[in-house]
mmCIF file of C-alpha atoms and ligand atoms in Angstrom:
data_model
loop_
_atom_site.group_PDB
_atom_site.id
_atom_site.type_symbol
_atom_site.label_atom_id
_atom_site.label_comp_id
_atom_site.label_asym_id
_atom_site.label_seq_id
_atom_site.Cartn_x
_atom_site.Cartn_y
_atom_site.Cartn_z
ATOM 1 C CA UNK A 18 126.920 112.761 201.758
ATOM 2 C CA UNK A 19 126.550 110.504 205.089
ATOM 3 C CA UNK A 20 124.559 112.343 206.863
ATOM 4 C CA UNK A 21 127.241 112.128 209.978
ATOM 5 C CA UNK A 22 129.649 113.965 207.964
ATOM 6 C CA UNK A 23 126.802 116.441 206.738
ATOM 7 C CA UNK A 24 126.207 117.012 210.864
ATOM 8 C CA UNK A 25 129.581 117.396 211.786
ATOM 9 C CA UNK A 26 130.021 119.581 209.024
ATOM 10 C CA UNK A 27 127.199 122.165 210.131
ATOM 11 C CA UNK A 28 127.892 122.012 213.234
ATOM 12 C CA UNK A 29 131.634 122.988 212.856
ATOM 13 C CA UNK A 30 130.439 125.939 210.981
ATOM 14 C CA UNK A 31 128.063 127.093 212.969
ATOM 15 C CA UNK A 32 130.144 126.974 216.053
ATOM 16 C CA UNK A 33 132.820 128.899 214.058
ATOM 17 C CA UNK A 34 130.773 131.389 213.281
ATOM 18 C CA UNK A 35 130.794 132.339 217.551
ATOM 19 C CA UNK A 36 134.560 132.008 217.736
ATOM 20 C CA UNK A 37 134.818 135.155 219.375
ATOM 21 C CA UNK A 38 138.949 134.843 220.861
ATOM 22 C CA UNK A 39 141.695 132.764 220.280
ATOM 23 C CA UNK A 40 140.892 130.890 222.849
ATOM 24 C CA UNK A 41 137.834 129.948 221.340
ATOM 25 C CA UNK A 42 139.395 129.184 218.034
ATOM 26 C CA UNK A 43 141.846 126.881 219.500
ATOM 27 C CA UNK A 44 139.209 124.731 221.441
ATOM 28 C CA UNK A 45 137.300 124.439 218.160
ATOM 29 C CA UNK A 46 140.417 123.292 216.467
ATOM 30 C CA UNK A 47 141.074 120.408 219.433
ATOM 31 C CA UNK A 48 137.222 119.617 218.971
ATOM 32 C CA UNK A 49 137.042 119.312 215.157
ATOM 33 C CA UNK A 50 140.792 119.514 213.470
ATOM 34 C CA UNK A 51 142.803 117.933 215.839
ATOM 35 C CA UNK A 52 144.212 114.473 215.727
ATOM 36 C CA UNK A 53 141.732 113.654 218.122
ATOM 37 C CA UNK A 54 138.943 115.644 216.979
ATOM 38 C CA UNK A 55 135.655 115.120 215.034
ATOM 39 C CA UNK A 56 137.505 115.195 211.511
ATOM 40 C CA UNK A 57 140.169 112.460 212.325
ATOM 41 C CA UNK A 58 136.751 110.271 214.843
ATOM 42 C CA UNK A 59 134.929 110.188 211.083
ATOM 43 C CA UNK A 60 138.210 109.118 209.317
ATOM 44 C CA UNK A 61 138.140 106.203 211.849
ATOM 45 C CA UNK A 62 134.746 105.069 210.815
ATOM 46 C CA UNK A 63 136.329 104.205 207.474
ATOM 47 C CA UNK A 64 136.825 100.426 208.752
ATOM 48 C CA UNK A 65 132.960 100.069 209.025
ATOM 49 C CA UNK A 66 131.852 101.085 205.546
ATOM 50 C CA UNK A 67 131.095 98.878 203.089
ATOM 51 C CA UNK A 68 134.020 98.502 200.315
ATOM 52 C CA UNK A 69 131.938 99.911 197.500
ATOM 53 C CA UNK A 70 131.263 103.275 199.328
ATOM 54 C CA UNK A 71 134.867 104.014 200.799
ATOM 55 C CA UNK A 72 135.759 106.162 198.413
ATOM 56 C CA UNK A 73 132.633 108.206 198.449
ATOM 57 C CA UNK A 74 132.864 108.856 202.064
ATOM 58 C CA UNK A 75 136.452 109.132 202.734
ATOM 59 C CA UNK A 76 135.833 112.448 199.665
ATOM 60 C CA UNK A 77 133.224 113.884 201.948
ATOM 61 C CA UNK A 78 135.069 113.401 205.129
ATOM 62 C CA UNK A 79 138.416 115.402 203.380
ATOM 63 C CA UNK A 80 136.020 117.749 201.756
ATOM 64 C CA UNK A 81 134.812 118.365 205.180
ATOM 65 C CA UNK A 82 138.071 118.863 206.622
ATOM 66 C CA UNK A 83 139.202 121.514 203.975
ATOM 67 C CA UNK A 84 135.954 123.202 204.254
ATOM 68 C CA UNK A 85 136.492 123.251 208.004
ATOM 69 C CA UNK A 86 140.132 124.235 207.814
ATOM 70 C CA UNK A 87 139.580 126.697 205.058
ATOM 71 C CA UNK A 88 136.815 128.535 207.430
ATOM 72 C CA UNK A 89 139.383 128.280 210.914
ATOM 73 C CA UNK A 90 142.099 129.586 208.982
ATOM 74 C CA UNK A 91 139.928 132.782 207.914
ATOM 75 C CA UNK A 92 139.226 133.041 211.389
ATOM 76 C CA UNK A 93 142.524 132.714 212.586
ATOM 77 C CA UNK A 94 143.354 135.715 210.221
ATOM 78 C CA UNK A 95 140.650 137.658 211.126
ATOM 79 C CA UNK A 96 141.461 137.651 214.788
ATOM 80 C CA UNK A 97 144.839 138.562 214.517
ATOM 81 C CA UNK A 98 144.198 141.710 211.909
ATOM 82 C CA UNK A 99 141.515 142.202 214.939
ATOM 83 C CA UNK A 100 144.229 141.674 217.754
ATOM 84 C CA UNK A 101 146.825 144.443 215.910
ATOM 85 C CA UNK A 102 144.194 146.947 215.152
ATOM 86 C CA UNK A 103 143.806 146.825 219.233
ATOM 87 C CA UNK A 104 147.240 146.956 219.902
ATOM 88 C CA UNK A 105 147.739 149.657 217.580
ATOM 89 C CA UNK A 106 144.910 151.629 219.495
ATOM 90 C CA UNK A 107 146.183 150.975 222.667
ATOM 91 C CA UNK A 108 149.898 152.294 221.435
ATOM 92 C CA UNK A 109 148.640 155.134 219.553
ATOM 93 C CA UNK A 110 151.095 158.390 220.239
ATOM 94 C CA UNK A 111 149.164 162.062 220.259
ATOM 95 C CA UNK A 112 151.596 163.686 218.293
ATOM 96 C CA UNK A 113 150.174 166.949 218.989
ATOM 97 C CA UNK A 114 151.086 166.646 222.981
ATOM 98 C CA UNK A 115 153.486 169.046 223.849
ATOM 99 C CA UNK A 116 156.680 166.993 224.781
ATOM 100 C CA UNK A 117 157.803 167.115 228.790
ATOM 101 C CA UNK A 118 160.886 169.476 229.170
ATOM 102 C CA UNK A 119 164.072 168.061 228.414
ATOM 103 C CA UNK A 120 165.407 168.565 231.952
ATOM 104 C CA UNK A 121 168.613 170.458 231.298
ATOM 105 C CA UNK A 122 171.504 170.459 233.303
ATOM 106 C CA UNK A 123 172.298 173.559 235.895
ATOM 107 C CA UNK A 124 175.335 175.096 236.921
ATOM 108 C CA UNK A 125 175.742 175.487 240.648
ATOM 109 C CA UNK A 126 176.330 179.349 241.698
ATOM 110 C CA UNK A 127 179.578 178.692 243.327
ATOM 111 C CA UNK A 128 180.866 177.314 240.044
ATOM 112 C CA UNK A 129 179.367 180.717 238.639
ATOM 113 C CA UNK A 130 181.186 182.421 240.455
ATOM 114 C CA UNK A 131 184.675 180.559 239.978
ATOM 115 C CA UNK A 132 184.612 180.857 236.847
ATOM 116 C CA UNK A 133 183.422 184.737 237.008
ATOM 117 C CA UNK A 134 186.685 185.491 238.839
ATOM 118 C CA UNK A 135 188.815 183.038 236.742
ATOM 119 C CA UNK A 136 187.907 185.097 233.670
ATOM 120 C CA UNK A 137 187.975 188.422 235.747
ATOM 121 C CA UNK A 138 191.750 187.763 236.295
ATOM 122 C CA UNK A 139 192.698 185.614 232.932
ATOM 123 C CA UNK A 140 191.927 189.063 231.290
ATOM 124 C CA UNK A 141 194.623 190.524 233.676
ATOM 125 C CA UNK A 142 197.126 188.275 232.754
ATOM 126 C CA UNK A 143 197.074 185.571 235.390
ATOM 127 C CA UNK A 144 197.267 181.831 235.129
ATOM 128 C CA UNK A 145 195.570 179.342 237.156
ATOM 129 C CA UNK A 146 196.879 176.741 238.984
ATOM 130 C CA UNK A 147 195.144 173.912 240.970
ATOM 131 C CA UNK A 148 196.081 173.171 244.450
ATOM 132 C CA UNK A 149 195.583 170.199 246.676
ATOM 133 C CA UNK A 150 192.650 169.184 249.041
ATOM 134 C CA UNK A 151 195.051 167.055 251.281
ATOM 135 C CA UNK A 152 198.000 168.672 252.257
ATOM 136 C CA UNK A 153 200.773 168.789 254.677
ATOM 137 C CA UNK A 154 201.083 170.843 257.574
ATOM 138 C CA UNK A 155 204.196 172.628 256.151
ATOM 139 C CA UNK A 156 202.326 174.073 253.155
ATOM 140 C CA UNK A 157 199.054 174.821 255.129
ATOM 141 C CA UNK A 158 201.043 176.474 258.010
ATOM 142 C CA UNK A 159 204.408 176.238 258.079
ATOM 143 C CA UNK A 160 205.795 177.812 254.778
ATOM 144 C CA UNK A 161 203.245 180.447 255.591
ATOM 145 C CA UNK A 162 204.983 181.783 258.622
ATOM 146 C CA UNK A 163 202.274 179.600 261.121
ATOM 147 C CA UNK A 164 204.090 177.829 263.303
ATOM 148 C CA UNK A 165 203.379 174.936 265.760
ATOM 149 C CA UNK A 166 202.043 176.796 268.281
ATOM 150 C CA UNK A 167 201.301 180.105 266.758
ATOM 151 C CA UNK A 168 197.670 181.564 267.857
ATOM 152 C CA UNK A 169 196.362 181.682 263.908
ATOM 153 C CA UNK A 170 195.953 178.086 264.219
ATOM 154 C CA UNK A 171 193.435 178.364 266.309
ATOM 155 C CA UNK A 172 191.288 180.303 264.297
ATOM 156 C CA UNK A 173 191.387 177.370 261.466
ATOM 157 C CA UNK A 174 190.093 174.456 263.105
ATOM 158 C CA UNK A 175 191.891 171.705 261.233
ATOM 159 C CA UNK A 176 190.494 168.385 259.910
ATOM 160 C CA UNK A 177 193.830 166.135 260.591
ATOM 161 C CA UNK A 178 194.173 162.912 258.609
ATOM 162 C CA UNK A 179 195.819 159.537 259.707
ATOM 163 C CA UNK A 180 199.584 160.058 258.837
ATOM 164 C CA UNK A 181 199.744 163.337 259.571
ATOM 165 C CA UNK A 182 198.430 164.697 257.204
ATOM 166 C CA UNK A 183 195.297 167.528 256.645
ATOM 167 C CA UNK A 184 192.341 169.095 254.466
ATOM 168 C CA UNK A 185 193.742 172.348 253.809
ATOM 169 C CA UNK A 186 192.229 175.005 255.525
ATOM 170 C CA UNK A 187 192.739 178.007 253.244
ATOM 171 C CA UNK A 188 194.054 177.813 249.372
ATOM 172 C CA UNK A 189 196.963 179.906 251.015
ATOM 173 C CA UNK A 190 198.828 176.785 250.435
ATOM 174 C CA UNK A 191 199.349 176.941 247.077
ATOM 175 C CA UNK A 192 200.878 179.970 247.419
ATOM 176 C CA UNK A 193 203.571 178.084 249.101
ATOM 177 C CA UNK A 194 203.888 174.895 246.347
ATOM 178 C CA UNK A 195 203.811 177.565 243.640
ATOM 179 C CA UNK A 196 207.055 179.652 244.749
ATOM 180 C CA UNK A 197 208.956 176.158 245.961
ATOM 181 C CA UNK A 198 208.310 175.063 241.974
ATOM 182 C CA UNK A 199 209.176 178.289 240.287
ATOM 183 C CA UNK A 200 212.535 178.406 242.116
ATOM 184 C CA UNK A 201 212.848 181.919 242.410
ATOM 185 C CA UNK A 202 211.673 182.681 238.816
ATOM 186 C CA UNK A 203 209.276 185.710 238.201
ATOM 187 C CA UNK A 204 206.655 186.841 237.750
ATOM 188 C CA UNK A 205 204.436 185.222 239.549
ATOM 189 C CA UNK A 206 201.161 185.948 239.218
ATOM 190 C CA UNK A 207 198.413 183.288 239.408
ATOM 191 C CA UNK A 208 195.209 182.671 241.238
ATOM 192 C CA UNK A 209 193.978 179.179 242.489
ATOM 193 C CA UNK A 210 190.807 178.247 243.180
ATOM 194 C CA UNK A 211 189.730 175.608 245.345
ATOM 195 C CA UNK A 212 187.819 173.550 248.442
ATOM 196 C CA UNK A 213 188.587 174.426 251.758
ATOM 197 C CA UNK A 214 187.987 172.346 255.071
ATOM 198 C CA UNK A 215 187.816 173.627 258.410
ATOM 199 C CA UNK A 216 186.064 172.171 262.110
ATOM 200 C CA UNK A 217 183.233 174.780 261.750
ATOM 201 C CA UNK A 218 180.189 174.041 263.527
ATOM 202 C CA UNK A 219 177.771 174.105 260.215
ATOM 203 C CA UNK A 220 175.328 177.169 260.178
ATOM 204 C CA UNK A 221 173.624 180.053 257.894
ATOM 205 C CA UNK A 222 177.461 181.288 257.253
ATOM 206 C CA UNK A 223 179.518 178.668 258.182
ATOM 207 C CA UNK A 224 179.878 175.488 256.667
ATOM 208 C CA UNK A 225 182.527 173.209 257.352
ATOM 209 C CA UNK A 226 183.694 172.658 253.545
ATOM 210 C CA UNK A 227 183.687 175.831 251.467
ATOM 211 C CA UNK A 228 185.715 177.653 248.901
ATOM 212 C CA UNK A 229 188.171 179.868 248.580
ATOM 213 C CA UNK A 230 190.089 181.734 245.555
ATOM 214 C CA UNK A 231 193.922 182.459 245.929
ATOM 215 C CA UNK A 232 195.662 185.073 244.382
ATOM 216 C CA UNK A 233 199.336 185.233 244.354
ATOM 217 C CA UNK A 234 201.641 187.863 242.616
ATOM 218 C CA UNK A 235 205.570 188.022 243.083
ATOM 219 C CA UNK A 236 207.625 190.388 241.097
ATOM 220 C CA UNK A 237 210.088 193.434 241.472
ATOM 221 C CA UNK A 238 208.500 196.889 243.091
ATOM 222 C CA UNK A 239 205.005 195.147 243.821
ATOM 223 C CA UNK A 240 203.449 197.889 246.343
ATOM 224 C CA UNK A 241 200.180 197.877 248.202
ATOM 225 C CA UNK A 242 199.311 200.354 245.357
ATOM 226 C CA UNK A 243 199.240 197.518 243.255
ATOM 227 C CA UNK A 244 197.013 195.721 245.005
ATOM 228 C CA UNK A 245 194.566 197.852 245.771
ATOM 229 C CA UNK A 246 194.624 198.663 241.881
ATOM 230 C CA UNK A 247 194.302 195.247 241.083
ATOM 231 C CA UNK A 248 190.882 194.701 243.557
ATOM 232 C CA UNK A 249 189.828 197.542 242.509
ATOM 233 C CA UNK A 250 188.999 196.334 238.824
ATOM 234 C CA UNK A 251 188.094 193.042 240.479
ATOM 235 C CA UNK A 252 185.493 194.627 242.269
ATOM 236 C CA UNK A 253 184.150 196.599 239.789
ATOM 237 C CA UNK A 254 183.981 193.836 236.991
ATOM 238 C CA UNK A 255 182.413 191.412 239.640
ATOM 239 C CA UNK A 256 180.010 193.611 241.584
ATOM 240 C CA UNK A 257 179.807 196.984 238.598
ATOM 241 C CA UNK A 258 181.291 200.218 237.547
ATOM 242 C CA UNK A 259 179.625 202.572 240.153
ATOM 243 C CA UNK A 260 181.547 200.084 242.985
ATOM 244 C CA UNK A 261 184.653 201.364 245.119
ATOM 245 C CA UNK A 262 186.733 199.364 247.554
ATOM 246 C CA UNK A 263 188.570 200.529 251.094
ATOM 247 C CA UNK A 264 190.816 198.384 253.200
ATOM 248 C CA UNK A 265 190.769 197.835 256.739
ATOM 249 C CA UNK A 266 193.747 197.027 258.645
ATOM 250 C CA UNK A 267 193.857 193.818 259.738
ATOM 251 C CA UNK A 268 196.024 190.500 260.405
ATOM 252 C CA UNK A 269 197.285 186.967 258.949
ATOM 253 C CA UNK A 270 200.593 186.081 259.553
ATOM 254 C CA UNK A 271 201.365 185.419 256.085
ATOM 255 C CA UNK A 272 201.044 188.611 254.938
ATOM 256 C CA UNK A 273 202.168 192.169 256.209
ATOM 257 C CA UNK A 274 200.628 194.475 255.960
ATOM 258 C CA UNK A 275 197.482 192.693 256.040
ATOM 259 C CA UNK A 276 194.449 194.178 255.152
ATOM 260 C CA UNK A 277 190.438 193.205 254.366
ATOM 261 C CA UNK A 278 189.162 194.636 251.820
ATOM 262 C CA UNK A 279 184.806 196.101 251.569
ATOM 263 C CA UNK A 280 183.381 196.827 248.682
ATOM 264 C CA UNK A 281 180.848 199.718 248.370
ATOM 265 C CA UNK A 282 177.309 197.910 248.989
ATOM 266 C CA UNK A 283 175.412 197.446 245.207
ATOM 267 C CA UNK A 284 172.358 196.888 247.256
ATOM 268 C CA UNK A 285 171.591 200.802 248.700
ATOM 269 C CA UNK A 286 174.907 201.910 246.775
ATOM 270 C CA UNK A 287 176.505 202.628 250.360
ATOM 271 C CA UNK A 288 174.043 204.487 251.808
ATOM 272 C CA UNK A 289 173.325 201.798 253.904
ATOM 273 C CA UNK A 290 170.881 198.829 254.252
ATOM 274 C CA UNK A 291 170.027 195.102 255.414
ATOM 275 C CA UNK A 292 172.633 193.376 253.136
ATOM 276 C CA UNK A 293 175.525 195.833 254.574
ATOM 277 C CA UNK A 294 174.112 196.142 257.778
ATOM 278 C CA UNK A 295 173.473 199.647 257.976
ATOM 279 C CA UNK A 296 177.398 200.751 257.257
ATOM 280 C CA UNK A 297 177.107 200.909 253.516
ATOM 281 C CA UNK A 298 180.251 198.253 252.903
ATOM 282 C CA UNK A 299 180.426 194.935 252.750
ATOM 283 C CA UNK A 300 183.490 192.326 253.797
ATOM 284 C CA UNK A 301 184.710 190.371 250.473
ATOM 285 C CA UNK A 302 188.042 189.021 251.101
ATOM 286 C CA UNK A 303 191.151 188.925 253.016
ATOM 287 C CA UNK A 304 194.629 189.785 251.495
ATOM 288 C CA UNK A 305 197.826 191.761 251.909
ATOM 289 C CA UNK A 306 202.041 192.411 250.633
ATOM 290 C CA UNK A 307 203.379 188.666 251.347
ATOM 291 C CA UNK A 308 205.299 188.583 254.455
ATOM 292 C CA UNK A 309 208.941 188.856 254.109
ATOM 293 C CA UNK A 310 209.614 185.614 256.034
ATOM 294 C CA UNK A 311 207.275 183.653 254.066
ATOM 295 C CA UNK A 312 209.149 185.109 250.363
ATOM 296 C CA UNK A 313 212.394 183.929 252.370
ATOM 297 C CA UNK A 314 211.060 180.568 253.516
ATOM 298 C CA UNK A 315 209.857 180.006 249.710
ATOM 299 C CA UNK A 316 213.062 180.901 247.676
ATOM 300 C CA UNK A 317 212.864 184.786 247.188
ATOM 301 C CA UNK A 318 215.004 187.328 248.940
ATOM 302 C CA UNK A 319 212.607 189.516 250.064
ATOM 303 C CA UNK A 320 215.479 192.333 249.581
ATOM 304 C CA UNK A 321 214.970 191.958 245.638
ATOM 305 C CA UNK A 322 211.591 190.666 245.526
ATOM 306 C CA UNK A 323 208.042 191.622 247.123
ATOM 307 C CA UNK A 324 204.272 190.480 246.268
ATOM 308 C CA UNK A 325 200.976 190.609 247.302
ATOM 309 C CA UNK A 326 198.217 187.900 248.027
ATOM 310 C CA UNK A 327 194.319 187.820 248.468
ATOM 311 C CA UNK A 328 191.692 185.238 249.381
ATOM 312 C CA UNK A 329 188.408 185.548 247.656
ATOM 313 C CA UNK A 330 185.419 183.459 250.175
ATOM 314 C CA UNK A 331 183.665 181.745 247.066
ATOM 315 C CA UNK A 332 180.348 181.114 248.978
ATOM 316 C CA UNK A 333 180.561 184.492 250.322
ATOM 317 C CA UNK A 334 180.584 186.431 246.797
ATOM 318 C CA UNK A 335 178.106 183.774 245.365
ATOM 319 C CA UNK A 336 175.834 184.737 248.353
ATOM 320 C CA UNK A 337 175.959 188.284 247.848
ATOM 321 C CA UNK A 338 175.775 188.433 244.019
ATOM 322 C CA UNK A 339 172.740 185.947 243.995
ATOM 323 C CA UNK A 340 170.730 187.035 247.583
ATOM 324 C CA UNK A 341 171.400 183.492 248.722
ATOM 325 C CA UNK A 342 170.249 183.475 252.195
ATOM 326 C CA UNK A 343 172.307 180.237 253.961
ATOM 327 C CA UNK A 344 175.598 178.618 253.175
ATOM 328 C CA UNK A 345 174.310 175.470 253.704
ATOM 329 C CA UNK A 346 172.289 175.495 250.537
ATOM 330 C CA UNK A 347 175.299 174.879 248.119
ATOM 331 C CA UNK A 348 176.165 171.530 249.780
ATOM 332 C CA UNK A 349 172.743 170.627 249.923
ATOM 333 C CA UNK A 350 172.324 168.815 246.654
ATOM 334 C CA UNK A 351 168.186 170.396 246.130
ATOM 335 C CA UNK A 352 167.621 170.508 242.476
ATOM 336 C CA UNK A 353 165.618 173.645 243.058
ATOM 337 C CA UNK A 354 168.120 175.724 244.604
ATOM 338 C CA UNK A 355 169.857 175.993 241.046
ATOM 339 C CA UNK A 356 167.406 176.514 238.586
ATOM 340 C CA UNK A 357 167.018 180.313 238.888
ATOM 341 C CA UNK A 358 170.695 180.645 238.673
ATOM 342 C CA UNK A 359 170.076 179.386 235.014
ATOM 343 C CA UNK A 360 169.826 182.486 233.209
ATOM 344 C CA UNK A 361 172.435 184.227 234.895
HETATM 345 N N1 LIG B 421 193.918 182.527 253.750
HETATM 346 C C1 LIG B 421 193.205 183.631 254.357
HETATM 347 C C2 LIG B 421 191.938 183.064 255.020
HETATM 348 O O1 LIG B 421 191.561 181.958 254.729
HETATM 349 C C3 LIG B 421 192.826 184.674 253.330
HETATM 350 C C4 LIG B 421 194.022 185.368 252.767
HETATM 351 C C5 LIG B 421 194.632 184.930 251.617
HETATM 352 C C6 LIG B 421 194.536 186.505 253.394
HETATM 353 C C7 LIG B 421 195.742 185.578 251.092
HETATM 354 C C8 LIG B 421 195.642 187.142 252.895
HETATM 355 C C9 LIG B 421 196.231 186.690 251.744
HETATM 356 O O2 LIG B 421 191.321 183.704 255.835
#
């Protein structure tokens, strides 16, 4: 073999034999394989070899070339099995690492709490009806015996909304859109639950969006008796057996008589503590019979009809049945503030 080809040839080799990367192999291949390359510069020589030996060296220059290509195509393959095995290192998954938690989703405690109630008073036989956030000022006030310039509005600092209209103050008003539908058909007897809105300067008990639960019952012979009954068993499914309730006289012009109901506290069991503040009762909603004028206003003679109404303070129960220290924490969207409501 010419001894040019024989140097090429041992040269390519050898310096195959240090191909470490791809890199590497690629320059070789420009150097030696390429159209440029050593290979195709000893092809070219062809021109200045004798006739007779042509053939002879134009064999050793292709069986060069193979021998090269053979050798960079084992490379080749041995640097990519070499380049997967790394990859497949780098990737490799510990199966036996315990997995990160799944991140389940929480209720909030006020939506605890709704749907506490709305169970408590399914079982009894009501129905539920959804209310509105925006209403108008008759079915906030007017239809519930509030007029104009009546005192009460005062103590419901209203959120007013271009046109006239408002965020409801109190769920009261569906008490109102519920008697205009029924058209004097009874019994009534259905709680709504709901947001409320009011121009509350926010702090640890006030916020200025909360929530309230309605109750509304309209039938024939519906006495106080009734509704004390009826909070009664509210209070003791919500808050236990051992609880008892009193009402205290007191006034909203929808209602008359009007009354607020305290339940025994569950804390010291009404001997008296922090969470009752000594008196061993504690405040949980507002209610009384339904005002005569508001029955008329609505569609039912109050001479055949009568009913009573409450208003359960959603935050309020949710605070006391979970030791929830500030009202401001429902609205305040940290993921931590729900988590040990989880189990509940
Ligand atoms: N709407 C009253 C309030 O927001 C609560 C209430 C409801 C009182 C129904 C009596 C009857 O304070």
């Amino acid at each position: 073999m010419d001894t040019a080809i024989e140097k090429t040839l041992a040269e390519g080799l050898a310096q195959l034999k240090e191909v470490k990367t791809q890199v590497e192999l690629d320059r070789f291949y420009a150097v030696y394989l390429a159209k440029k390359g050593a290979i195709a510069g000893l092809m070219g020589q062809m021109r200045s070899i004798p006739n007779e030996e042509k053939a002879a060296f134009g064999k050793a220059v292709n069986e060069a070339k193979s021998q090269l290509t053979n050798e960079y195509e084992n490379k080749k393959q041995a640097l990519e099995e070499e380049a997967l095995s790394a990859k497949l290192q780098a990737e490799q998954i510990d199966l036996s690492l315990p997995g990160r938690g799944a991140g389940v989703g929480h209720q909030n405690p006020f939506r605890l709490i709704i749907d506490e109630v709305t169970d408590i008073f399914l079982d009894m036989g009501y129905e539920v009806v959804s209310g509105r956030d925006v209403e108008t000022d008759l079915y906030n006030f007017e239809l519930l015996n509030v007029p104009a310039d009546h005192p009460a509005r005062d103590m419901q600092d209203t959120f007013y909304l271009k046109g006239g209209k408002l965020l409801r103050t109190q769920t009261s008003a569906a008490q109102a859109h519920v008697m205009l539908e029924r058209k004097g058909l009874t019994p009534i007897k259905m709680i709504s639950p709901g947001k409320t809105y009011r121009r509350d300067d926010d702090d640890m008990t006030h916020s200025h969006q909360f929530a309230q639960i309605e109750g509304l019952v309209v039938d024939k012979n519906i006495s106080l008796g009734n509704l004390k009954a009826t909070l009664e068993l509210f209070a003791k499914k919500m808050f236990g057996e051992k609880r008892e309730i009193r009402l205290r006289s007191s006034y909203f012009p929808f209602t008359e008589p009007s009354v607020e109901v305290d339940v025994s506290c569950f804390a010291c069991q009404g001997k008296g503590c922090s969470m009752c503040k000594g008196s061993g009762w504690i405040e949980i909603l507002g209610a009384g019979m339904v005002n005569p004028k508001v029955l008329k206003m609505c569609g039912y003679d109050p001479d055949v009809w009568s009913g009573f109404a409450f208003g359960v303070g959603v935050e309020r129960v949710a605070m006391l049945r979970y030791g929830i220290d500030d009202i401001r924490r429902f609205y305040a969207d940290d993921f931590r503030f729900l988590s040990p409501f989880y189990a509940k």
